[in-house]
Coordinates of C-alpha atoms in Angstrom, one line a residue:
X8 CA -1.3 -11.5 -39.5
X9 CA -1.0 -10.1 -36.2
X10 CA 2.8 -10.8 -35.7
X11 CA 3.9 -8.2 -38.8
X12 CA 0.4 -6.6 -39.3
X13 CA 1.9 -3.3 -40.8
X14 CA 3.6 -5.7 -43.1
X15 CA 0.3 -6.7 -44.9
X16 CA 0.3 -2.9 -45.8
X17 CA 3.7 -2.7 -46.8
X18 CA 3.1 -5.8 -48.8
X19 CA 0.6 -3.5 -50.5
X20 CA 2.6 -0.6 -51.0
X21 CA 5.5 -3.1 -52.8
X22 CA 2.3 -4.4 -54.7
X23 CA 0.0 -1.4 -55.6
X24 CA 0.1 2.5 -56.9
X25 CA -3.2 5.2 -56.7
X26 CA -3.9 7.4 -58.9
X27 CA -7.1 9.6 -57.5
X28 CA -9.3 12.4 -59.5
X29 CA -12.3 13.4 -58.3
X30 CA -15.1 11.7 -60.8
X31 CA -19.0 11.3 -60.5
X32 CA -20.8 9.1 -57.7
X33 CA -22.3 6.0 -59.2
X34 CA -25.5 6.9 -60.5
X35 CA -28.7 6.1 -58.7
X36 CA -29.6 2.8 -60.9
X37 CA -27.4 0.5 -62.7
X38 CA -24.4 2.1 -64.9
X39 CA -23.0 0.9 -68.1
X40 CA -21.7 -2.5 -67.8
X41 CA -19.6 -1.9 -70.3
X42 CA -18.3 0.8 -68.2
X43 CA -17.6 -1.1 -65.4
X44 CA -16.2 -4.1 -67.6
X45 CA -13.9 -1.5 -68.7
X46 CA -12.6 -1.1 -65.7
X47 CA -12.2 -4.3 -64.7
X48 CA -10.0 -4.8 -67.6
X49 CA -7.8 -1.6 -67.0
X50 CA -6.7 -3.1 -63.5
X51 CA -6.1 -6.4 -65.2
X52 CA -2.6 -5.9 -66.3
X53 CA 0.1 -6.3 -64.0
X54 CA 2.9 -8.5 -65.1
X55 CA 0.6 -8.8 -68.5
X56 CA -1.7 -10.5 -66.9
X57 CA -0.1 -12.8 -65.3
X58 CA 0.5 -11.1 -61.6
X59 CA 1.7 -13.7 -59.0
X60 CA 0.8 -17.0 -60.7
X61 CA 4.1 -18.0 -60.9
X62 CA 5.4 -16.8 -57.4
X63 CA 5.4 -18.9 -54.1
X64 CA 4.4 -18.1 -50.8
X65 CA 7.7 -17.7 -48.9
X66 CA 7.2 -13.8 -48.9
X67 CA 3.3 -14.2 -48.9
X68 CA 2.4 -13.5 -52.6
X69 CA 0.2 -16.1 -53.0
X70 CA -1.8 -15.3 -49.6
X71 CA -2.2 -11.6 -49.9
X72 CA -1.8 -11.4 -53.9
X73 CA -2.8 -13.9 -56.1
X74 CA -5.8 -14.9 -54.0
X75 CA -7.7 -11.9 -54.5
X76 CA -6.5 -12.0 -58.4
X77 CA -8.3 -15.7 -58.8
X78 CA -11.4 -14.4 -56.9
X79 CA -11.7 -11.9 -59.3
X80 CA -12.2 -13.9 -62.1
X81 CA -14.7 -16.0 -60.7
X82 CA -16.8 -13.3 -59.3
X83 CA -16.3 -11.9 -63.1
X84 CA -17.9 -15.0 -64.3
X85 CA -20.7 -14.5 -62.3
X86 CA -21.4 -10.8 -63.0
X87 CA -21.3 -11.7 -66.9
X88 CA -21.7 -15.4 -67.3
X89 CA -18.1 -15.3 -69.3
X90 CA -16.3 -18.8 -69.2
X91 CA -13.1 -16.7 -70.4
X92 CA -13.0 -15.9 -66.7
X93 CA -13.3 -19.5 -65.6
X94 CA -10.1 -20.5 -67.9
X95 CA -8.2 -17.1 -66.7
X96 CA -8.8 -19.1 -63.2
X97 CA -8.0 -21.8 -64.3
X98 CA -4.3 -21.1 -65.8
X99 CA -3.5 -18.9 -62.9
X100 CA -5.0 -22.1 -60.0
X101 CA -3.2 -24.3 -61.6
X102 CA -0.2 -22.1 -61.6
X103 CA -0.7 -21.9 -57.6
X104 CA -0.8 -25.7 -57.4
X105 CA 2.6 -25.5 -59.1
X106 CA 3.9 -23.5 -56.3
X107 CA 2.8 -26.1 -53.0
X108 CA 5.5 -27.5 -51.0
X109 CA 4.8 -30.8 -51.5
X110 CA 5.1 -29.5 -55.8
X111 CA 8.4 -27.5 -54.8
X112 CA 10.2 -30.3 -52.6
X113 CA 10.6 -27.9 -49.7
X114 CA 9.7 -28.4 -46.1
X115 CA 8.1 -26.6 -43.0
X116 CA 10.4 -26.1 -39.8
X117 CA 8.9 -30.0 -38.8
X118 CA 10.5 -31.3 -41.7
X119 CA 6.9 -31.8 -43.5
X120 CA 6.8 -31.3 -47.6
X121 CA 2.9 -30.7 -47.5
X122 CA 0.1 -30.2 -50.0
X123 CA 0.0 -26.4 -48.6
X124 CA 1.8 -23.1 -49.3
X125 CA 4.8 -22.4 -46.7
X126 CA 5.8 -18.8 -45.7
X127 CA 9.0 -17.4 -44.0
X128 CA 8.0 -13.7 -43.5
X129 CA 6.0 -14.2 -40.4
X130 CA 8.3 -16.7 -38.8
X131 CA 10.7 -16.3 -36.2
X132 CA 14.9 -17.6 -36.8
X133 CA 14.5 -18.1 -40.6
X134 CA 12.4 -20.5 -40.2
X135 CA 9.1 -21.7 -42.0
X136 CA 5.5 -22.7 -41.3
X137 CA 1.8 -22.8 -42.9
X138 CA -0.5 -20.4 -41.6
X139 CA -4.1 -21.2 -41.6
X140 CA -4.6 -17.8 -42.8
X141 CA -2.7 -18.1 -45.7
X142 CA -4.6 -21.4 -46.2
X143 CA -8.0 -19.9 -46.2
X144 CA -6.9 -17.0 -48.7
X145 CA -5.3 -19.6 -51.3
X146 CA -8.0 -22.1 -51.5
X147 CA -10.7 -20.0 -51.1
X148 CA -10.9 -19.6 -54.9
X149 CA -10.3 -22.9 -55.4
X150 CA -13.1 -24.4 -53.6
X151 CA -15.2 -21.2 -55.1
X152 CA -14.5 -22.6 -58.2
X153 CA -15.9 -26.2 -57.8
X154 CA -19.2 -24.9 -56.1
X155 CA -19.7 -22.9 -59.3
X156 CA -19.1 -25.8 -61.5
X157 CA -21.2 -28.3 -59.0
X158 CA -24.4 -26.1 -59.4
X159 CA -24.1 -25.0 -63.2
X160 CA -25.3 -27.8 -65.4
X161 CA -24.2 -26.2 -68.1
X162 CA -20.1 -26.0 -66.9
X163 CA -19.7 -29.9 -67.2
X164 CA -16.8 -29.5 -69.4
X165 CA -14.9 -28.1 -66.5
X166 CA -15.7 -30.7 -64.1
X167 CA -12.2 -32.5 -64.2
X168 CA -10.4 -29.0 -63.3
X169 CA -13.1 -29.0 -60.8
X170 CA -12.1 -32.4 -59.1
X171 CA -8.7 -31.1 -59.2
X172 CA -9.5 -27.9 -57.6
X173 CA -11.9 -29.1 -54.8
X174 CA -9.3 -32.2 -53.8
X175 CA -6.5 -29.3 -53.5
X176 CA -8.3 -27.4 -51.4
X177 CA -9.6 -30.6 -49.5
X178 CA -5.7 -31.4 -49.1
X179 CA -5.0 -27.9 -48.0
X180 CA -7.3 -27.5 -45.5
X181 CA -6.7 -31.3 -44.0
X182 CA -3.0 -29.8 -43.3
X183 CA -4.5 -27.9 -40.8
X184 CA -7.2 -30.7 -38.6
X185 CA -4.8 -30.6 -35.7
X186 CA -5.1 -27.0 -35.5
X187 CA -8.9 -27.4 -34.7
X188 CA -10.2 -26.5 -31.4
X189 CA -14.1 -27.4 -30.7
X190 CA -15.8 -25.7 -28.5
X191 CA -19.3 -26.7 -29.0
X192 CA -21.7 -24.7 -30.5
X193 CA -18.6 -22.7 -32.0
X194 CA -14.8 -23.3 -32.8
X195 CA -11.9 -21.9 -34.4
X196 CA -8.4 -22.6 -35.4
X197 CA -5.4 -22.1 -33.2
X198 CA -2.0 -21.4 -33.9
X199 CA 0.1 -24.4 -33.3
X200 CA 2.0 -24.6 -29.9
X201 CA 5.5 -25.3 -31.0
X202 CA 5.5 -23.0 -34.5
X203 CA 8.0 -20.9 -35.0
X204 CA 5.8 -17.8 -34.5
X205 CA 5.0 -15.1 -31.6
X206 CA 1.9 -15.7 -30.8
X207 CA 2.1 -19.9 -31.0
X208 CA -0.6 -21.6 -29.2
X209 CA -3.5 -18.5 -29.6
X210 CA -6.5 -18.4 -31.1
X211 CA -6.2 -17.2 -34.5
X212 CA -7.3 -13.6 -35.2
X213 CA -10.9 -13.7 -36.8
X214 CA -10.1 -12.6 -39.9
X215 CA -7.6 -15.5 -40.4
X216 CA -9.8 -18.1 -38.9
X217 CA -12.5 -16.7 -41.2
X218 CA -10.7 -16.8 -44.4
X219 CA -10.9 -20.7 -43.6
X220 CA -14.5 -20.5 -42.9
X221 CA -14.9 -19.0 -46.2
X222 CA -13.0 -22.3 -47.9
X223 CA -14.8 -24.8 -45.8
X224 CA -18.4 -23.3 -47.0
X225 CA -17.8 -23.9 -50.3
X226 CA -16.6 -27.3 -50.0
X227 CA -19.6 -27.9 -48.4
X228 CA -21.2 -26.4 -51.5
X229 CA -19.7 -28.5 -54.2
X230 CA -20.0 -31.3 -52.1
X231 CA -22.6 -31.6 -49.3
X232 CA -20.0 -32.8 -46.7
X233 CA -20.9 -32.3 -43.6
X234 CA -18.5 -31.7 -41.8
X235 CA -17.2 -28.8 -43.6
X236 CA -20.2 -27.1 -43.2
X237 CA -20.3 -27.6 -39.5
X238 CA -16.9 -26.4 -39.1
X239 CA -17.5 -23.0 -41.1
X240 CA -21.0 -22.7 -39.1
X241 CA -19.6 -23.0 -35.7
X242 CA -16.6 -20.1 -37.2
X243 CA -19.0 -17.8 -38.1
X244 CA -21.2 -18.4 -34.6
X245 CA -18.2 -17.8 -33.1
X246 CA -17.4 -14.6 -35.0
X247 CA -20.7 -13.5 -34.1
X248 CA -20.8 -14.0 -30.6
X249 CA -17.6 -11.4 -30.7
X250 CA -19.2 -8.5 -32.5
X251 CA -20.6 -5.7 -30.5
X252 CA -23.6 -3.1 -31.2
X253 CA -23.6 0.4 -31.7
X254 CA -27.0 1.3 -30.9
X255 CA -26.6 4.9 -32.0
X256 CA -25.5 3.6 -36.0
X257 CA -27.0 0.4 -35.2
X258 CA -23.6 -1.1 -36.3
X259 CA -21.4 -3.9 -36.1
X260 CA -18.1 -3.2 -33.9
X261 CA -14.9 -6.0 -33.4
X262 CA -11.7 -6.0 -32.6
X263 CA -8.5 -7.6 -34.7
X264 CA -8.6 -10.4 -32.2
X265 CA -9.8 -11.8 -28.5
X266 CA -6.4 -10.9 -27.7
X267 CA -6.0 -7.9 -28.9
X268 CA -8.2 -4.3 -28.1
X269 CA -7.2 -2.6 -31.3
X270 CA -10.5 -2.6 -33.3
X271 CA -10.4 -4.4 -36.8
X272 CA -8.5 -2.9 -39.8
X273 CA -10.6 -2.0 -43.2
X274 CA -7.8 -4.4 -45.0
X275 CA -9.0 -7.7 -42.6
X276 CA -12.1 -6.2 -42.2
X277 CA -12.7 -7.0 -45.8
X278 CA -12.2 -11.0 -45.2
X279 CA -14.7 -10.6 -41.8
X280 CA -17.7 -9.0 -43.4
X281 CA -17.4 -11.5 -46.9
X282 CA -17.7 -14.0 -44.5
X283 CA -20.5 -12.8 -42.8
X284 CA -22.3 -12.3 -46.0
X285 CA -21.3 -15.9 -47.6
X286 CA -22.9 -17.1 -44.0
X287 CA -26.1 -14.7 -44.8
X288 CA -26.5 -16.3 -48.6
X289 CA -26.2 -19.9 -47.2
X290 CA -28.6 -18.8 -44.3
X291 CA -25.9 -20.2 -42.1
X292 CA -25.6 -18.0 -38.8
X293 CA -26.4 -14.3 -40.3
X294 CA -29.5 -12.6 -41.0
X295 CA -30.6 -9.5 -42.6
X296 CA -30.6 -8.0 -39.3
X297 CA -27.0 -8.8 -39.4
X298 CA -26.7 -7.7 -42.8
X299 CA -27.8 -3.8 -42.2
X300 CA -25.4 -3.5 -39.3
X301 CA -22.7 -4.6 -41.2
X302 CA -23.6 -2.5 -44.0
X303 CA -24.2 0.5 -41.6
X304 CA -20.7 0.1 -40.3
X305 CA -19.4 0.2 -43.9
X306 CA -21.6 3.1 -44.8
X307 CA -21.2 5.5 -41.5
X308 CA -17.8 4.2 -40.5
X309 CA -15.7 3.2 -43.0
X310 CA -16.8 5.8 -45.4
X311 CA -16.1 9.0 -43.1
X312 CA -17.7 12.4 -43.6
X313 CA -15.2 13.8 -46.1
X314 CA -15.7 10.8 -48.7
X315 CA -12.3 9.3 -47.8
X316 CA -12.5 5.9 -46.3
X317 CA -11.2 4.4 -42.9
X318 CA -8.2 2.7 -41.8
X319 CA -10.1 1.0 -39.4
X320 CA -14.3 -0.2 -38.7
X321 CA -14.6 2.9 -36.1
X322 CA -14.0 5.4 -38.8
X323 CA -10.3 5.9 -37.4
X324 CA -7.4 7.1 -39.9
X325 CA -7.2 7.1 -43.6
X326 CA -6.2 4.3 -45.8
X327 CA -4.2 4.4 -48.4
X328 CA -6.7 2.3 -50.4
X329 CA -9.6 3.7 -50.6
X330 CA -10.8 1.1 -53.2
X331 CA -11.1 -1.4 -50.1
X332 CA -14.4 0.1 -50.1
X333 CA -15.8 -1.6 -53.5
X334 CA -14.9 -4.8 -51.5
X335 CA -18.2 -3.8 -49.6
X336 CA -20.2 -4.0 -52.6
X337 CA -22.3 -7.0 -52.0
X338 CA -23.5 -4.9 -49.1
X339 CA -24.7 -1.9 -51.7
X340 CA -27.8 -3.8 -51.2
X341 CA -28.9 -2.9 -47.9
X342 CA -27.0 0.8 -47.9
X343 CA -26.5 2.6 -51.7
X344 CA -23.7 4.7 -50.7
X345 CA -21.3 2.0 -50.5
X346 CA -21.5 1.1 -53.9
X347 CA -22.1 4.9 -55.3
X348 CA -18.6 5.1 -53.1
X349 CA -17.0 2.4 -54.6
X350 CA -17.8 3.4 -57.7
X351 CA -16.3 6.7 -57.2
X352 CA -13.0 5.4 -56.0
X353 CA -12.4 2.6 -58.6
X354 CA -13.2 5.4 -61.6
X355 CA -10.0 7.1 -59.7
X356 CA -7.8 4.2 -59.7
X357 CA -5.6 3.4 -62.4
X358 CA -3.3 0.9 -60.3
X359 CA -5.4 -1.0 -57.5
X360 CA -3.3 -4.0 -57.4
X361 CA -4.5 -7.6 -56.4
X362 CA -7.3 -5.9 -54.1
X363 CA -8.0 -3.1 -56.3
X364 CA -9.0 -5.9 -59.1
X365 CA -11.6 -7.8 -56.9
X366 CA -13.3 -4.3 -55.7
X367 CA -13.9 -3.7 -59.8
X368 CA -14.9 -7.4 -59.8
X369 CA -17.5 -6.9 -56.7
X370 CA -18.6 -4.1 -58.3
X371 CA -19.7 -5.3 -61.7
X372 CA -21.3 -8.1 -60.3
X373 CA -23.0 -5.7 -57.9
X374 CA -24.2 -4.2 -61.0
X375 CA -25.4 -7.1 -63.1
X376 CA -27.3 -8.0 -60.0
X377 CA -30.6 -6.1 -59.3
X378 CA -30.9 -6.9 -55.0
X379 CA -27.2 -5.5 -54.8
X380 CA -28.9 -1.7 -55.7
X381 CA -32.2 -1.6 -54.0
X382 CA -31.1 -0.1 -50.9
X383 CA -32.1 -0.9 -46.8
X384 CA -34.8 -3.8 -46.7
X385 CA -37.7 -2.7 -45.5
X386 CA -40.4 -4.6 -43.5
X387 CA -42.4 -6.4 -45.8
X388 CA -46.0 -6.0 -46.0
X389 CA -48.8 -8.1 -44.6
X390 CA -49.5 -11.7 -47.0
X391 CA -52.9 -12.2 -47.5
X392 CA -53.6 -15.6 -46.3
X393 CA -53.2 -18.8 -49.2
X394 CA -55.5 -20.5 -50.9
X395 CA -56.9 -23.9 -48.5
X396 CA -53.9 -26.2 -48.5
X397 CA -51.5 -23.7 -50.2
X398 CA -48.2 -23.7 -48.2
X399 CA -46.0 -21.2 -50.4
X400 CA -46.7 -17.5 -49.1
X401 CA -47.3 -15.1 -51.7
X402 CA -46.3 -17.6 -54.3
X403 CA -48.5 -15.1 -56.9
X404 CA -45.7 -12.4 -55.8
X405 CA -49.0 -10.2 -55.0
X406 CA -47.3 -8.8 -52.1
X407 CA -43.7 -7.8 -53.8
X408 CA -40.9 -9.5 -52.4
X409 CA -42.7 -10.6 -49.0
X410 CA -42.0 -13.9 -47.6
X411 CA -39.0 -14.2 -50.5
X412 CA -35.7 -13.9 -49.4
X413 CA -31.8 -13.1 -51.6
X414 CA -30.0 -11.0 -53.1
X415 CA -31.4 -12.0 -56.6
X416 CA -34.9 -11.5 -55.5
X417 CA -36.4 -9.1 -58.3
X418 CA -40.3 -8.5 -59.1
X419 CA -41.7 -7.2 -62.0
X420 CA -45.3 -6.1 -63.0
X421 CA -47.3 -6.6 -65.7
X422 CA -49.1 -4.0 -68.0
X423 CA -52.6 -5.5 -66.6
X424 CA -51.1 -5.1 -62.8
X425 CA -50.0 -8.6 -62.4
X426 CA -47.1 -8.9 -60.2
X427 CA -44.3 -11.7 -60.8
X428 CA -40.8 -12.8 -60.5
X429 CA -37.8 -12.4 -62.4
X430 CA -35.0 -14.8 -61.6
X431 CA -31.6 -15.2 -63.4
X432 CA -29.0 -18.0 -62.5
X433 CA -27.9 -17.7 -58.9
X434 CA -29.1 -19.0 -55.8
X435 CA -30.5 -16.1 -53.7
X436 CA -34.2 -16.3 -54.6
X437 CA -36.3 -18.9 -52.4
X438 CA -38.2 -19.2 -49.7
X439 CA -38.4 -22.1 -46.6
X440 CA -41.4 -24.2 -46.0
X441 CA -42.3 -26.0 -43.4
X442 CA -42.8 -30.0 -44.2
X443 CA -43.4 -33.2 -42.2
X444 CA -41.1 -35.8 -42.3
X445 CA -42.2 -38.5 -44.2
X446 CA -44.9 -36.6 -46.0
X447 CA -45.4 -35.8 -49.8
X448 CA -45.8 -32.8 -52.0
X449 CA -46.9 -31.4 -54.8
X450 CA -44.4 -28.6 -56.3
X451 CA -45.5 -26.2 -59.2
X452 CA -45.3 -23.2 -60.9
X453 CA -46.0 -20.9 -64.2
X454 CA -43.5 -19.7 -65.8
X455 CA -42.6 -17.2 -68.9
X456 CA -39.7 -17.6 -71.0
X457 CA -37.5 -14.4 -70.9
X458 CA -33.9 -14.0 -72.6
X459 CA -31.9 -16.7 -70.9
X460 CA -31.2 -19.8 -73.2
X461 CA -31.1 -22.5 -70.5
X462 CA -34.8 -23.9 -68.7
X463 CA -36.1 -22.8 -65.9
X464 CA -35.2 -24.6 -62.5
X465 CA -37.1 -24.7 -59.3
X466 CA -34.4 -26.1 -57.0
X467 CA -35.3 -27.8 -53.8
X468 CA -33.6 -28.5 -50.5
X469 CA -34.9 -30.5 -47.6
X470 CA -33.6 -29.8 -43.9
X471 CA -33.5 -31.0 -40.4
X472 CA -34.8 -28.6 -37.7
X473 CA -31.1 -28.1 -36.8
X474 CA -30.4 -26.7 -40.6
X475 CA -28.7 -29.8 -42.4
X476 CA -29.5 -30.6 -45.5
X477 CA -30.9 -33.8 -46.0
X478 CA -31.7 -34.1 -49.6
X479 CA -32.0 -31.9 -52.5
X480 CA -33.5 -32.1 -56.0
X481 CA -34.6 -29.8 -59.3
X482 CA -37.7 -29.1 -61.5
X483 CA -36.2 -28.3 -65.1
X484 CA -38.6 -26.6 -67.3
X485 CA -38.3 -26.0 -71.2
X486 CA -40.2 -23.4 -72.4
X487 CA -42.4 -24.1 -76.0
X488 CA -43.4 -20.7 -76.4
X489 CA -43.4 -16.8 -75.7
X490 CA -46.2 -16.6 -73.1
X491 CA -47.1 -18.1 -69.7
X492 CA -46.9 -21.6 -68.9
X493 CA -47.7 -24.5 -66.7
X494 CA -45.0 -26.4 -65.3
X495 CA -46.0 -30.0 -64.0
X496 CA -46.1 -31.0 -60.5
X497 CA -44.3 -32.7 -59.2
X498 CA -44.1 -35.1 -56.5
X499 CA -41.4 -34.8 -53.9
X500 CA -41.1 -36.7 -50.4
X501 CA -39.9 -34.8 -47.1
X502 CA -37.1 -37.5 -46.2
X503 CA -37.3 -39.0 -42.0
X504 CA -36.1 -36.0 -39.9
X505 CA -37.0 -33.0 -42.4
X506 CA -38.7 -30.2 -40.9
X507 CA -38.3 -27.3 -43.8
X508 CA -37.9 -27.4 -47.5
X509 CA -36.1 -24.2 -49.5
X510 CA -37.7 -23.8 -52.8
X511 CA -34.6 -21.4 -55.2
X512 CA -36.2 -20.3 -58.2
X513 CA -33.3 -19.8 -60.9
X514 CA -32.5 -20.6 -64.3
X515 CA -30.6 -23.6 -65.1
X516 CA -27.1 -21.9 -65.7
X517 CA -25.7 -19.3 -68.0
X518 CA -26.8 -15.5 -68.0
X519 CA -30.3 -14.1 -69.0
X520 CA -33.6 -14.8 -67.1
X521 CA -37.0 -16.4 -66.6
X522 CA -40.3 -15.3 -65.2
X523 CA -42.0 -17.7 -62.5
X524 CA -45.8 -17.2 -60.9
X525 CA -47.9 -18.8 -58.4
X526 CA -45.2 -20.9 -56.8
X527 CA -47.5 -23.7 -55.4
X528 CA -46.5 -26.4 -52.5
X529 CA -49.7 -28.3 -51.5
X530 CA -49.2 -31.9 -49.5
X531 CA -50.5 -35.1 -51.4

């Protein structure tokens, strides 16, 4: 927060230890993921286990601690499909509950006992207020969690904690409506005008707007409320419209704030570019335009000539975490050298704290994920034109990944030359169609069964031209045997105002994979 913001670093230093030997980059394709899970586990330890749980916010613990800790074990979950992870979130979410004000029976300087997460180390005279920051940061998880459990069929014994989860973070947020300031096609959260606080009435820095961008998006997720989804889209729009391009790196550059000239921080930065890339796998506001800038400022920037990493997005300074790095990793993708990087500086860290736990996290799923190690995206080559009537491009993946877009994109080829895709449980494999309102379709494929246990699921999602979803739906598919085969059309119906449908190619929950081929969309 901008008031103490050397504070978020001392909060670190109270928090963290490195211990740094120089080891191996990461090699060139995938490394053990036993390795890695290793790791993970090794950084898992403070207070057995437990870390900030059991603390309250008053000091920030919650906001700048446990938050990252709770991430972690979700993104665990979905680099190994482990639902240990899910009931490590669980305990320590519902040990953050515990710690609300409205839980506590304490109060904010208006007297308020709220469904939020006070602090008193930012405030001015003693006294105490909810940040929206702190907010975002807390709940994040939270609402992280529920969209997991809303899209896996296979989770529905967790759907009560779910409930629980998504109506906290529902609560949380709602403490925060008056805050709100609409500005069109963009918005953002102010500071109140009477908090006890320096900067009381501004705009909130982006990375603390952003962390409740990040919240809002997955409620949207989990439950395909609108107005949650406009909210985070007109934040990120917002964010956007605020970065600046370095032609020469052909890189992203921001500053901390509107308000401030001091360019962004690596430890905020890590909340900003997240965000981004959350926007970029909903394909709300960013693009993979967007994507390689942000992952050329991490790669030419952040990680400066002498392997040591930034204290800020210009390549100024050096932090004393250089693990803030492996919170880049989804971006390993579109430049290798941030996850080799990462790699390298998490093998040196024996004490990351809070932070140092979701960069080991990042990076195993990074690893379990294919798209996240491919390198820059390159143009895709030219699509032969359809069969008559055919509307999915390269739906016989004869062209690679052309016309497919994700992070969980992978193609595979046959020993006879035949080209097809391999797609695990996630939601970054599809492709948008264009549809007519009103119209019908056939939807089809052929698929293979491969190692995961679950069927295989063409999810579809109809949309407005203005991107909101309008109706969704799935195509489960039980495999009877080892080879290729058919899976029945079926008949869907573009509802009145839909102008695209996204056809996700997944399986239905779990870890493993399927094969799909000639992914067909023909209108009745």
């Amino acid at each position: 927060m901008k008031k103490k913001r050397g504070s978020f670093y001392l909060s670190l230093i109270l928090i963290f230890c490195l211990l740094c030997v120089i080891v191996p980059a990461m090699p060139a394709g995938a490394v053990d993921s036993n390795e890695l899970l290793q790791m993970f586990t090794r950084l898992d330890t403070v207070n057995n286990g437990n870390w900030f749980k059991d603390a309250n916010n008053d000091n920030a613990q919650l906001a700048w601690g446990e938050s990252y800790v709770m991430d972690a074990y979700l993104t665990m979950y979905e680099a190994t499909g482990d639902t240990n992870y899910l009931d490590k979130f669980i305990a320590h979410g519902k040990g953050v509950l515990a710690q609300r004000d409205i839980s506590r029976g304490v109060t904010d300087y208006r007297g308020l006992s709220l469904p939020a997460w006070r602090n008193g180390s930012y405030t001015l005279n003693g006294k105490y207020a909810i940040f929206a920051a702190h907010t975002g940061m807390i709940t994040y998880p939270m609402a992280k969690f529920a969209a997991i459990v809303t899209r896996t069929s296979s989770l529905q014994k967790y759907l009560s904690d779910r409930d629980l989860f998504l109506q906290a973070a529902k609560d949380a947020v709602a403490v925060h409506d008056d805050e709100w300031v609409d500005e069109g096609s963009t918005g953002y959260y102010k500071f109140r005008n009477d908090m006890p606080y320096k900067q009381a009435g501004a705009k909130l820095p982006f990375n603390q707007y952003l962390a409740m961008a990040r919240t809002e998006l997955m409620i949207y997720n989990s439950t395909g409320e609108t107005q949650y989804q406009d909210r985070a889209k007109k934040m990120l729009q917002h964010f956007k419209n605020n970065l600046a391009l370095d032609q020469g790196a052909n890189s992203y550059n921001w500053r901390y704030s509107l308000d401030n000239s001091s360019y962004e921080d690596t430890g905020h930065a890590i909340i900003d570019i997240d965000a981004a890339y959350q926007g970029y796998a909903a394909g709300v506001v960013f693009n993979a335009t967007d994507m390689d800038r942000f992952a050329n400022t991490g790669a030419k920037k952040v990680i400066k000539s002498d392997g040591s990493i930034a204290d800020d997005i210009m390549g100024g300074g050096a932090t004393q975490y250089p693990w803030f790095i492996g919170l880049w990793s989804a971006y390993g993708q579109f430049a290798p050298v941030i996850t080799d990087t990462a790699y390298k500086k998490l093998s040196a860290t024996t004490s990351g704290g809070a932070t140092g736990l979701l960069a080991a996290a990042m990076l195993n799923k990074a690893n379990a994920q294919p798209g996240y190690r491919i390198g820059g995206i390159q143009p895709p080559p030219p699509v032969d034109n359809p069969p008559a009537g055919e509307l999915v491009k390269n739906g016989d993946f004869s062209q690679g990944k052309a016309e497919w877009t994700g992070a969980d994109v992978v193609i595979k080829t046959e020993t006879n030359g035949n080209k097809y895709g391999s797609a695990k449980y996630g939601w970054y494999f599809y492709q948008y169609v264009p549809v007519e309102a009103g119209a019908k379709y056939t939807l089809s494929a052929r698929s293979r069964k491969g190692n995961a246990v679950t069927e295989a699921r063409i999810a579809y999602f109809f949309y407005d031209a203005a991107g909101k979803q309008l109706s969704s739906g799935s195509i489960l598919y039980k495999h009877k045997g080892a080879g290729w085969e058919q899976i029945p059309a079926q008949t869907v119906a573009a509802p009145a105002g839909a102008a695209k449908i996204q056809i996700k190619l997944l399986v239905n929950g779990g870890t493993g994979t399927h094969d799909f081929d000639d992914v067909s969309m023909k209108k009745v």
